[in-house]
PDB file of C-alpha atoms in Angstrom:
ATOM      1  CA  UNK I   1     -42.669 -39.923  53.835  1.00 48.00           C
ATOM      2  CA  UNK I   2     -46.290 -37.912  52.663  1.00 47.00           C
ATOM      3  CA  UNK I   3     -46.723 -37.955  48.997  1.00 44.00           C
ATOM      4  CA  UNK I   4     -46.252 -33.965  49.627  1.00 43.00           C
ATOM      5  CA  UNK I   5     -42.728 -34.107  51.022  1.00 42.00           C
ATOM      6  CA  UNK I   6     -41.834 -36.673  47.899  1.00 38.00           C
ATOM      7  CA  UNK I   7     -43.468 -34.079  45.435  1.00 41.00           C
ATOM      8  CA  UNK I   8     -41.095 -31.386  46.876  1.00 42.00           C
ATOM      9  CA  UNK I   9     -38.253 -33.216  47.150  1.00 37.00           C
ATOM     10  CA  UNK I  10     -38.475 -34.587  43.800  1.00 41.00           C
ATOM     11  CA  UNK I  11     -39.011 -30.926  42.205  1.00 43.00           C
ATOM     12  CA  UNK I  12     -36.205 -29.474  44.765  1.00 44.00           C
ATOM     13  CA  UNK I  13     -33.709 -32.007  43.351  1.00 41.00           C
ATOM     14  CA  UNK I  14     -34.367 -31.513  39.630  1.00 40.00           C
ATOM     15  CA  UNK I  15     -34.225 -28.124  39.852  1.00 42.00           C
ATOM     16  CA  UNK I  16     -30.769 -28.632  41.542  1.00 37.00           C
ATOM     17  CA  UNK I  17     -29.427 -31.290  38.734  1.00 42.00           C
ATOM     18  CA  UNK I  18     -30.336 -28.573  36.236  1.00 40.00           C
ATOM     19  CA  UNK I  19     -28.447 -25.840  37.975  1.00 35.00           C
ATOM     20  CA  UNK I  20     -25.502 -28.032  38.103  1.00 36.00           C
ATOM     21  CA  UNK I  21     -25.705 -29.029  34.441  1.00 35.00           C
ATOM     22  CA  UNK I  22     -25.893 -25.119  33.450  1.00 36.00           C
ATOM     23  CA  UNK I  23     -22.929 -24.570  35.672  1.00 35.00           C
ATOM     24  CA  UNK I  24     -20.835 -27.749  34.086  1.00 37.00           C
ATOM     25  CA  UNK I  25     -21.905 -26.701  30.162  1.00 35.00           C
ATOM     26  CA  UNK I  26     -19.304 -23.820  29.237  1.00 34.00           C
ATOM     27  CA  UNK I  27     -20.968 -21.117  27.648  1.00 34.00           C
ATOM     28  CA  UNK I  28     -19.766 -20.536  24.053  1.00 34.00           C
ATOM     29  CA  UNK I  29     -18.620 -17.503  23.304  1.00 35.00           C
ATOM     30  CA  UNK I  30     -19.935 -14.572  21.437  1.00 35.00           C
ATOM     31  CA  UNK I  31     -17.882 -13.572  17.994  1.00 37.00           C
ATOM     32  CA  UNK I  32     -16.070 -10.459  18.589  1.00 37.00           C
ATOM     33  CA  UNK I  33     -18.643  -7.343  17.401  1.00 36.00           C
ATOM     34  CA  UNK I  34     -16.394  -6.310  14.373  1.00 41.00           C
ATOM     35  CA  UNK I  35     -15.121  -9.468  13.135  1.00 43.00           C
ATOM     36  CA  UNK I  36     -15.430  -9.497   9.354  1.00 53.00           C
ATOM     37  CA  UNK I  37     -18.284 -12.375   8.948  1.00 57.00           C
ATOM     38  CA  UNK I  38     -20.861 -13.211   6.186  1.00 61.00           C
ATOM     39  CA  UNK I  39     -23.237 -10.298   5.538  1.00 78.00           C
ATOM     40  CA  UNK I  40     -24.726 -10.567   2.250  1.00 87.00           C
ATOM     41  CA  UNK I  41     -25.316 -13.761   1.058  1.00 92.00           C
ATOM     42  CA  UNK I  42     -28.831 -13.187  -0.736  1.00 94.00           C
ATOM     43  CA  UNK I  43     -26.512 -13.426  -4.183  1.00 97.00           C
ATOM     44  CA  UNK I  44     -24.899 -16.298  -2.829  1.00 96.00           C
ATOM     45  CA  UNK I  45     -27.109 -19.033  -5.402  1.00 96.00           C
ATOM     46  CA  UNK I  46     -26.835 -16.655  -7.935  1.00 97.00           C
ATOM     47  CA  UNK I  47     -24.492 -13.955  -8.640  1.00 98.00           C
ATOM     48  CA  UNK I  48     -21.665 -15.637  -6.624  1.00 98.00           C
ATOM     49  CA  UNK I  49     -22.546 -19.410  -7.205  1.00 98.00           C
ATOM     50  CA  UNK I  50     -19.777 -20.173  -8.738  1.00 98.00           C
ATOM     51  CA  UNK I  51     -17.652 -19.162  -5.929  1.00 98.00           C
ATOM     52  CA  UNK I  52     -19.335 -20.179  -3.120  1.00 96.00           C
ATOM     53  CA  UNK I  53     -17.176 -22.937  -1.516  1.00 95.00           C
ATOM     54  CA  UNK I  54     -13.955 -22.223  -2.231  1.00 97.00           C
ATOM     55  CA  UNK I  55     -10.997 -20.127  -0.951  1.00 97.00           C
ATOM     56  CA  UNK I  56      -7.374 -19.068  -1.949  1.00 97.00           C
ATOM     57  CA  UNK I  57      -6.868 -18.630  -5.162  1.00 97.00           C
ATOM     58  CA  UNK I  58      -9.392 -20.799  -6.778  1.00 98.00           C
ATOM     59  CA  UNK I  59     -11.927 -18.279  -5.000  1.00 98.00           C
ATOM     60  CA  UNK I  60      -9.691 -14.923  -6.435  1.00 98.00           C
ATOM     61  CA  UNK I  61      -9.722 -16.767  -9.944  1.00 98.00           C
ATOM     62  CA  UNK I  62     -13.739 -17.023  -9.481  1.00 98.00           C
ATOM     63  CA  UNK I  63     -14.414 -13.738  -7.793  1.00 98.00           C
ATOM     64  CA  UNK I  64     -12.294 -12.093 -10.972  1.00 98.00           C
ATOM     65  CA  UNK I  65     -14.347 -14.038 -13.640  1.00 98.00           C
ATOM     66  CA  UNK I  66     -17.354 -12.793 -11.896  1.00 98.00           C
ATOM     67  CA  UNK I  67     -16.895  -9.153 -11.178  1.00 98.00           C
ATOM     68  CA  UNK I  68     -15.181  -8.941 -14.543  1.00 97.00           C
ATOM     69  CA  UNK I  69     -18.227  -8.915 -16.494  1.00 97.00           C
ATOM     70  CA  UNK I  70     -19.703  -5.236 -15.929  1.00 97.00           C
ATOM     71  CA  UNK I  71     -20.892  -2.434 -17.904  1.00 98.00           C
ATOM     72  CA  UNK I  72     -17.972   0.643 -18.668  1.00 97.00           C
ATOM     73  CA  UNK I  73     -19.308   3.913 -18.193  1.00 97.00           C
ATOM     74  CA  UNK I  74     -17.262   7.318 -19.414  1.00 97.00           C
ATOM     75  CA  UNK I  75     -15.175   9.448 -16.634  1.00 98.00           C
ATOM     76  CA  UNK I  76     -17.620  11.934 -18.139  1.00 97.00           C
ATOM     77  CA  UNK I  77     -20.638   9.806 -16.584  1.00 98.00           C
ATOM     78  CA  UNK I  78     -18.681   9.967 -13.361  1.00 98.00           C
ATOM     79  CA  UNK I  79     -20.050  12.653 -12.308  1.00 98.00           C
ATOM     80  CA  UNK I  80     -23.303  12.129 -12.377  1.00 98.00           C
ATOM     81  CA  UNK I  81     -23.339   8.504 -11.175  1.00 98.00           C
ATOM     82  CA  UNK I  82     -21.487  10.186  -7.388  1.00 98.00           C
ATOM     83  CA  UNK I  83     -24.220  12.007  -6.955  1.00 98.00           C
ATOM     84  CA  UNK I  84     -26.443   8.801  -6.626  1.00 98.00           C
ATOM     85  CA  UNK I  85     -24.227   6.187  -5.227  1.00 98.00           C
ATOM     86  CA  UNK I  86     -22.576   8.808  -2.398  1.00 98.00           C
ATOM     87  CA  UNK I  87     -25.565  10.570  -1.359  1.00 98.00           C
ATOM     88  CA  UNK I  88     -25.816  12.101   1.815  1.00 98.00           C
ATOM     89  CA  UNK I  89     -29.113   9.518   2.998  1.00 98.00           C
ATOM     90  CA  UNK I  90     -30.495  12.880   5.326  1.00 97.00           C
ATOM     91  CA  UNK I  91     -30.100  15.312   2.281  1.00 98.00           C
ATOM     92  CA  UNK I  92     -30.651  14.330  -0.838  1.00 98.00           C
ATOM     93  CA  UNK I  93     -28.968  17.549  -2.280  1.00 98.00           C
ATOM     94  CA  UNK I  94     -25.396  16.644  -1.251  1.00 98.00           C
ATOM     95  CA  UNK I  95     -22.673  13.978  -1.220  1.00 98.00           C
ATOM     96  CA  UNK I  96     -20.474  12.953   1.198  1.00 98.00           C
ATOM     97  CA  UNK I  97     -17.277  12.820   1.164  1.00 98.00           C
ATOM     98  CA  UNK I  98     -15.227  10.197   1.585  1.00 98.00           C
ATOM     99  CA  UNK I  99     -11.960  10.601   3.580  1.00 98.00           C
ATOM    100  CA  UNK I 100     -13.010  13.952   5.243  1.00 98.00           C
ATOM    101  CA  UNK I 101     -16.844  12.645   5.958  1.00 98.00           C
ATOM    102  CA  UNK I 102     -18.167  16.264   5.350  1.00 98.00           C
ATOM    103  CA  UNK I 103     -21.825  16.667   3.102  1.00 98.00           C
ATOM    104  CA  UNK I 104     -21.751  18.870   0.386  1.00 98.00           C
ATOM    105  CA  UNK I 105     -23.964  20.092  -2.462  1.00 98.00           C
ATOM    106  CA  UNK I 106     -24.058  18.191  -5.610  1.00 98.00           C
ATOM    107  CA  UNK I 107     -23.840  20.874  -7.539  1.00 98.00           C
ATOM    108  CA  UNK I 108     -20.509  22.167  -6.476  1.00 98.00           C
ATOM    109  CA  UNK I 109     -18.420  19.231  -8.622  1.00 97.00           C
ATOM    110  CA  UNK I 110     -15.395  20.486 -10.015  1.00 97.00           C
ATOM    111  CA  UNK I 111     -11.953  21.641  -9.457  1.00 95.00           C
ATOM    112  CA  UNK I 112     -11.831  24.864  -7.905  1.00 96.00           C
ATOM    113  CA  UNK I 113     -11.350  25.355  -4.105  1.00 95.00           C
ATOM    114  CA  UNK I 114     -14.382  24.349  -2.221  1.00 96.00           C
ATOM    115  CA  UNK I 115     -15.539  21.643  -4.781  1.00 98.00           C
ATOM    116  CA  UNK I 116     -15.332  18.283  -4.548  1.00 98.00           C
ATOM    117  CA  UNK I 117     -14.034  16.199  -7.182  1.00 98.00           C
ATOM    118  CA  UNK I 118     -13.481  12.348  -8.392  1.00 98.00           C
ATOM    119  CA  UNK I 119     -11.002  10.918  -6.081  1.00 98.00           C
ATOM    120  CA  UNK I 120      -9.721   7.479  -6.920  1.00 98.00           C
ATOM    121  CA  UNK I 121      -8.951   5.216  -4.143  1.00 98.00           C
ATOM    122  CA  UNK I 122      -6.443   3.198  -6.048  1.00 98.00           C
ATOM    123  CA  UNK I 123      -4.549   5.610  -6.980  1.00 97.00           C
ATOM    124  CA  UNK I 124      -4.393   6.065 -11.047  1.00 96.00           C
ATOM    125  CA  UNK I 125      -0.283   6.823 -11.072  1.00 95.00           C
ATOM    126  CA  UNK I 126      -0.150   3.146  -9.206  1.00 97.00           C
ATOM    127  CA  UNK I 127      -0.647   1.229 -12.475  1.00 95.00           C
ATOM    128  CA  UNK I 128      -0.809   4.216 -15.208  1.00 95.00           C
ATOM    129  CA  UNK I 129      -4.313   3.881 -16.413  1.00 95.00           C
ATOM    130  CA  UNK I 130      -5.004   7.773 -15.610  1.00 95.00           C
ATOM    131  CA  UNK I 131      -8.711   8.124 -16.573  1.00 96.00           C
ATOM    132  CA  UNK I 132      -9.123   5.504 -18.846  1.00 92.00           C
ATOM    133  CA  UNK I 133     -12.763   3.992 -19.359  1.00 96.00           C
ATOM    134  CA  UNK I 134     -11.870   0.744 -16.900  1.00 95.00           C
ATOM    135  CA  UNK I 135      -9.999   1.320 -14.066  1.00 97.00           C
ATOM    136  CA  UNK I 136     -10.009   4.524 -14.381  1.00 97.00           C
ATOM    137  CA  UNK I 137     -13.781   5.097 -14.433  1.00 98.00           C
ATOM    138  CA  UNK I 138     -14.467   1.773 -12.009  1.00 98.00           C
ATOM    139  CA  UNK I 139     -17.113   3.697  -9.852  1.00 98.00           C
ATOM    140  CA  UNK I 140     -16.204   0.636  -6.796  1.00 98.00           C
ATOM    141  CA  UNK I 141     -13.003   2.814  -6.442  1.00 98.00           C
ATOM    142  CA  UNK I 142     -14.488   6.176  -6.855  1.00 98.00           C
ATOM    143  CA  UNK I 143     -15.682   8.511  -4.548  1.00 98.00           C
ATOM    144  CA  UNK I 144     -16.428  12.171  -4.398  1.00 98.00           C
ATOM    145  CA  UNK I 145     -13.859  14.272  -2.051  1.00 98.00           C
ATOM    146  CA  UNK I 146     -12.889  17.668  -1.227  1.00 98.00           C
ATOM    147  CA  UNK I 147     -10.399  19.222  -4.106  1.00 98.00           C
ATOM    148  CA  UNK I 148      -7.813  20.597  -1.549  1.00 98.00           C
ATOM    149  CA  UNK I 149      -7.875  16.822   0.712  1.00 98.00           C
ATOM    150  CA  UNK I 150      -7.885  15.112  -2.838  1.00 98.00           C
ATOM    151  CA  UNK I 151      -4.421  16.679  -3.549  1.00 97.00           C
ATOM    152  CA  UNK I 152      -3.105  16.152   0.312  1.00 98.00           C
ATOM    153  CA  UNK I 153      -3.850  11.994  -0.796  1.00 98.00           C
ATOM    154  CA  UNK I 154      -1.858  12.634  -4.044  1.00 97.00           C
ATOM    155  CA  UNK I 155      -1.160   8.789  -4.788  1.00 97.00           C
ATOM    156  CA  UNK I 156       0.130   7.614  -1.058  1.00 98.00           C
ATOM    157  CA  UNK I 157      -0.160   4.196  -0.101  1.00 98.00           C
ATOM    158  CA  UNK I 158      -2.165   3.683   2.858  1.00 98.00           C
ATOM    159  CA  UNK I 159      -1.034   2.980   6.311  1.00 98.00           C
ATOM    160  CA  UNK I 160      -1.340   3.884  10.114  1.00 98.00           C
ATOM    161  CA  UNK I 161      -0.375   7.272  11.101  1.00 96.00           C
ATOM    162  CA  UNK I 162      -0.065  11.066  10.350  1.00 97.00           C
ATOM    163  CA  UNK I 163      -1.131  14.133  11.299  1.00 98.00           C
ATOM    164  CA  UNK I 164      -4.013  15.976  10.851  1.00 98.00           C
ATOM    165  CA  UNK I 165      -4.783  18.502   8.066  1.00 97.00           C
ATOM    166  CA  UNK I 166      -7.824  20.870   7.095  1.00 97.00           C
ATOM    167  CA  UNK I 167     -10.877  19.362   6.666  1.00 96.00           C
ATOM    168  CA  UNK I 168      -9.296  16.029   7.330  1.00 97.00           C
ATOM    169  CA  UNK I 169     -12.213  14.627   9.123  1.00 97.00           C
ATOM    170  CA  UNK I 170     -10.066  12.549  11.224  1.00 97.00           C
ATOM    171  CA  UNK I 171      -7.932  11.060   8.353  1.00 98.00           C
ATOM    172  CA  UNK I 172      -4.391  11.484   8.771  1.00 98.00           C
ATOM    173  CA  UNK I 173      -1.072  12.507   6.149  1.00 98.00           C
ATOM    174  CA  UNK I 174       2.387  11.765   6.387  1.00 97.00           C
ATOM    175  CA  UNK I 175       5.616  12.329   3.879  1.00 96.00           C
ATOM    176  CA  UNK I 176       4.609   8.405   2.438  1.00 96.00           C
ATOM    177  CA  UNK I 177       1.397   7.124   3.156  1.00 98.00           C
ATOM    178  CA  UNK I 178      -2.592   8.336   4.333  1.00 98.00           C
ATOM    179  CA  UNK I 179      -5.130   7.301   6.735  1.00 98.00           C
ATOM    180  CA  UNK I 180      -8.245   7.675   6.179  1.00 98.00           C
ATOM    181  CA  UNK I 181     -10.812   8.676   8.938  1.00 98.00           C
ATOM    182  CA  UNK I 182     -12.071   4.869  11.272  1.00 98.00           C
ATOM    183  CA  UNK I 183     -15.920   5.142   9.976  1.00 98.00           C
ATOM    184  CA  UNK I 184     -13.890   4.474   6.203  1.00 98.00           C
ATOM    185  CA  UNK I 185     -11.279   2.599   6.768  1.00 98.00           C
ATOM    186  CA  UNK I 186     -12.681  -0.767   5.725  1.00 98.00           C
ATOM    187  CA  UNK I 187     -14.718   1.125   3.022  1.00 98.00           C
ATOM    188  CA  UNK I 188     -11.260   2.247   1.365  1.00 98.00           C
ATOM    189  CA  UNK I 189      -9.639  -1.956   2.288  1.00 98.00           C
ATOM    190  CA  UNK I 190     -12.466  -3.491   0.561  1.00 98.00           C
ATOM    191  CA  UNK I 191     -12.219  -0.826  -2.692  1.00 98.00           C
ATOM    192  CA  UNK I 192      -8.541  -1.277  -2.771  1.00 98.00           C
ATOM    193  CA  UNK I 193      -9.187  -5.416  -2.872  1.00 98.00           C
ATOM    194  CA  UNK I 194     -11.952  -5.286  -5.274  1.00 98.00           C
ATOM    195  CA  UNK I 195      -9.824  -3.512  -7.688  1.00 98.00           C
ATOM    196  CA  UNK I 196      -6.758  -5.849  -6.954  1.00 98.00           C
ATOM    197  CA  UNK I 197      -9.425  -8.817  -8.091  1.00 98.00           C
ATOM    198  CA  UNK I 198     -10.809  -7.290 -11.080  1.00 98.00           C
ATOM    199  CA  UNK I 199      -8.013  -5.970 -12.655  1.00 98.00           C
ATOM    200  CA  UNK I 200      -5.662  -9.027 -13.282  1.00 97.00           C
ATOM    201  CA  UNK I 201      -3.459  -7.438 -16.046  1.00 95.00           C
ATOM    202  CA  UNK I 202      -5.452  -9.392 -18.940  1.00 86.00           C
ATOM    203  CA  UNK I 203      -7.262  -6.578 -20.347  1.00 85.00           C
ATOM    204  CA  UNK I 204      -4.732  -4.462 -21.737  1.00 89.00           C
ATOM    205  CA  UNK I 205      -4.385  -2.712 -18.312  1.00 93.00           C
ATOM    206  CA  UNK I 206      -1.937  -3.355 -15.554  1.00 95.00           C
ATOM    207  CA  UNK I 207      -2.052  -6.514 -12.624  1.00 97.00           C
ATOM    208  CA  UNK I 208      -2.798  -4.282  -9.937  1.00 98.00           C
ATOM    209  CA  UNK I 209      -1.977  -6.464  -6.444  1.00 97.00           C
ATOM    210  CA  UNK I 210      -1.676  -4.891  -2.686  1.00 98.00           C
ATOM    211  CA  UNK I 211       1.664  -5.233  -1.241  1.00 97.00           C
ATOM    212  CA  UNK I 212       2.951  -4.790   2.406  1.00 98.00           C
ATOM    213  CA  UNK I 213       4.945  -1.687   1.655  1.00 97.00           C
ATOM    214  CA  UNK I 214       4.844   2.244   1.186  1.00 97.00           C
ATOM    215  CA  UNK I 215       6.661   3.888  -1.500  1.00 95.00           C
ATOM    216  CA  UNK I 216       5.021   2.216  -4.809  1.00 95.00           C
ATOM    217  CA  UNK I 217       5.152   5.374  -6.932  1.00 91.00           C
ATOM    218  CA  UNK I 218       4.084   4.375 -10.064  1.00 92.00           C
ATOM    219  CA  UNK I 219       4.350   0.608  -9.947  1.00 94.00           C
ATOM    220  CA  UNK I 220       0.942  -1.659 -10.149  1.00 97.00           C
ATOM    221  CA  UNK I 221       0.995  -1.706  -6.328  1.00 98.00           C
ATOM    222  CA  UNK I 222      -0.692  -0.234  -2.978  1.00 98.00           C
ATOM    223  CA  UNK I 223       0.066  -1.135   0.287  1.00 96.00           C
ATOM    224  CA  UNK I 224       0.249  -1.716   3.215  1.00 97.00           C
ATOM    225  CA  UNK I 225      -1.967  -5.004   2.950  1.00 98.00           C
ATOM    226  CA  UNK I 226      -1.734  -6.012   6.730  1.00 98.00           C
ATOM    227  CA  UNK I 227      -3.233  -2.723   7.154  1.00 98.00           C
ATOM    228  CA  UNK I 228      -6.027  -3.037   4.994  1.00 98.00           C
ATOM    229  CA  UNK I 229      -6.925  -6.098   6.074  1.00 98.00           C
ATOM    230  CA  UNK I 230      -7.033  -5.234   9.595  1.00 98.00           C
ATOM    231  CA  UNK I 231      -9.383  -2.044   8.607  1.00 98.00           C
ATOM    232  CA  UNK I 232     -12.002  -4.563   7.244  1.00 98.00           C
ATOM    233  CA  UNK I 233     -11.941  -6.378  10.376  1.00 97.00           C
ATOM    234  CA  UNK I 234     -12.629  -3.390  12.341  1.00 97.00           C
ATOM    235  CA  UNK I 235     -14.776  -1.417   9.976  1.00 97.00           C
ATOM    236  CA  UNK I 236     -17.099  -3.775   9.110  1.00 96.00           C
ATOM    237  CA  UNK I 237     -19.848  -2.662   6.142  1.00 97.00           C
ATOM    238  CA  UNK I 238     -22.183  -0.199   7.131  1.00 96.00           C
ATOM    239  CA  UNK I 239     -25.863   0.313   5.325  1.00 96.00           C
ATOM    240  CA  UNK I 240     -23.653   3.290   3.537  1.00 98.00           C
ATOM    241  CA  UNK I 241     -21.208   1.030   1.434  1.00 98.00           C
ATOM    242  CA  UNK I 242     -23.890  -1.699   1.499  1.00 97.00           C
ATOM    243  CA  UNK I 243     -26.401   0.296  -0.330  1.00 98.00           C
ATOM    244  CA  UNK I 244     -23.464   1.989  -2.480  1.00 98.00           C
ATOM    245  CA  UNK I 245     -22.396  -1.444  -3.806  1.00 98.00           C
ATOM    246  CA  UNK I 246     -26.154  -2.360  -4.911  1.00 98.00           C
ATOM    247  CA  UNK I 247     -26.638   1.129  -7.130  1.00 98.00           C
ATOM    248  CA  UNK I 248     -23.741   0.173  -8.848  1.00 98.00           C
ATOM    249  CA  UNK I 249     -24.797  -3.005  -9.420  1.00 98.00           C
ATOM    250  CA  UNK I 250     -28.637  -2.491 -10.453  1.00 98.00           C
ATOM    251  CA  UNK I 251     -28.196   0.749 -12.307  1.00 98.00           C
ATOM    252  CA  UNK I 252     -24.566   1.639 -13.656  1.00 98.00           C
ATOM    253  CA  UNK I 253     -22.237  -1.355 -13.678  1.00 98.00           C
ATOM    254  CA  UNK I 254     -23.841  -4.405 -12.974  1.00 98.00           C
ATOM    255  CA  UNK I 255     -20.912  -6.053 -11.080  1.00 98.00           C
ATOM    256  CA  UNK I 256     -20.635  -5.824  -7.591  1.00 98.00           C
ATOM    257  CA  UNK I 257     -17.768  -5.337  -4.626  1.00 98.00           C
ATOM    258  CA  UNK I 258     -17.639  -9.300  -3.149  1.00 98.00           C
ATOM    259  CA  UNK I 259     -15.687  -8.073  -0.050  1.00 98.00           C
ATOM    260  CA  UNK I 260     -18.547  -5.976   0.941  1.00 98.00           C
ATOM    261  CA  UNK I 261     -20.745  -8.796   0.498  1.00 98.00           C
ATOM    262  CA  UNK I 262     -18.351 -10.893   1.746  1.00 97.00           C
ATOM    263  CA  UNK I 263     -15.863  -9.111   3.765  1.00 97.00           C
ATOM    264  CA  UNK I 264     -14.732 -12.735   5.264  1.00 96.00           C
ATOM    265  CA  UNK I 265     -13.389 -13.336   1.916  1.00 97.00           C
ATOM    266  CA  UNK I 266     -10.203 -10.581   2.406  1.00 97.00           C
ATOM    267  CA  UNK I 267      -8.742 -13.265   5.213  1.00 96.00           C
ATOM    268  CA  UNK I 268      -9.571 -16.408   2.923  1.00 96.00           C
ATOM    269  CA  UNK I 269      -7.654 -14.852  -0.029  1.00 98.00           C
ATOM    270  CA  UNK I 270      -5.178 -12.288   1.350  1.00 97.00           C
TER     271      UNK I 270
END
């Protein structure tokens, strides 16, 4: 055979054995888009060294020693401190708000109709700390919201399903529980967590824990937690909450939100 027809039929089967190897090797595959993975670890050898590593318990025991250590500002001081952490990043005059996702002007804060107010996520009847500098003033829980949509929350639990209501947003009310609009809904499961970790009962306030029912009144409680932790799987951080948690942490309270660094942490401890 000419050295020619050897070259070719060398090349011709290599390139065959490589087709077939590519068609034998299973192609692994890709995570699914919103699954609740690592996205913040630049704190990971610092601020959360010493809970890097482990899980359960051990890693809710570490996150609470962490987190716990934070500087208290007045409900006063509230106000002032929503109109950096929520504000609307294309105008820098307004907020947004969180469960109806409308911008409005900073400067309309208050508690007639038309202003938006401090809402707190966890709501302050479940646990009885009202506005008490702590929980009650824990800006990783509070958000600005319209007056009139703050009321229509009251102190549900949250859960799936509803009906809509004016300037809702998307979020949705029924006679026990609220859901919040989708681009929030891990925003409000990771707020609800963080203040389930922080707040273990051993600072003269109340062991506040999510539970897997509706109905808490005023007991230490908000559910539903099956709910919560599937909105952080499907409402993964956004540069929004991301950028949210770091004013708090550089300029007001120095602590930060772990499951928004983190959010793979809800699953390893919930």
């Amino acid at each position: 055979m000419p050295a020619s027809h050897i070259r070719r039929w060398r090349s011709g089967a290599l390139a065959l054995s490589t087709l077939l190897i590519a068609l034998a090797v299973p192609t692994a595959a890709a995570p699914p888009a919103n699954a609740a993975t690592a996205y913040n670890t630049a704190y990971d050898s610092t601020y959360y060294k010493n809970a890097v590593g482990k899980s359960g318990s051990a890693l809710k025991s570490s996150l609470h020693t962490i987190i716990s250590t934070q500087t208290k500002i007045s409900y006063d001081a509230v106000w002032n401190a929503l109109k950096v952490t929520d504000q609307d990043p294309k105008n820098s005059s307004n907020v947004i708000l969180l469960y109806s996702g409308l911008s409005r002007s900073k400067s309309l804060n208050g508690g007639d109709s038309g202003d938006w107010n401090r809402e707190h996520v966890w709501a302050k009847s479940h646990g009885d700390f009202g506005t008490a500098t702590g929980p009650g003033t824990d800006l990783h829980h509070l958000r600005p919201e319209d007056v009139a949509v703050n009321n229509v929350r009251g102190n549900l639990d949250f859960d799936n399903g509803g009906s809509s209501f004016t300037n809702s947003g998307g979020s949705l009310v029924d006679s026990n529980s609220f859901e919040p609009r989708d681009a929030v809904k891990g925003d409000v499961a990771r707020m609800i967590l963080y203040m389930a970790v922080r707040y273990e009962g051993g600072d003269g306030f109340a062991d506040l824990e999510p539970d897997d029912i509706v109905n808490n009144g005023s007991n230490p409680y908000i559910g539903r937690l099956s709910v919560l932790k599937a909105w952080n799987e499907e409402d993964p951080p956004d540069a929004f909450e991301e950028n949210r948690n770091q004013v708090i942490y550089a300029t007001y309270q120095h602590n930060r939100n772990p499951f928004i660094d983190h959010p793979e942490w809800v699953e390893s401890i919930y």
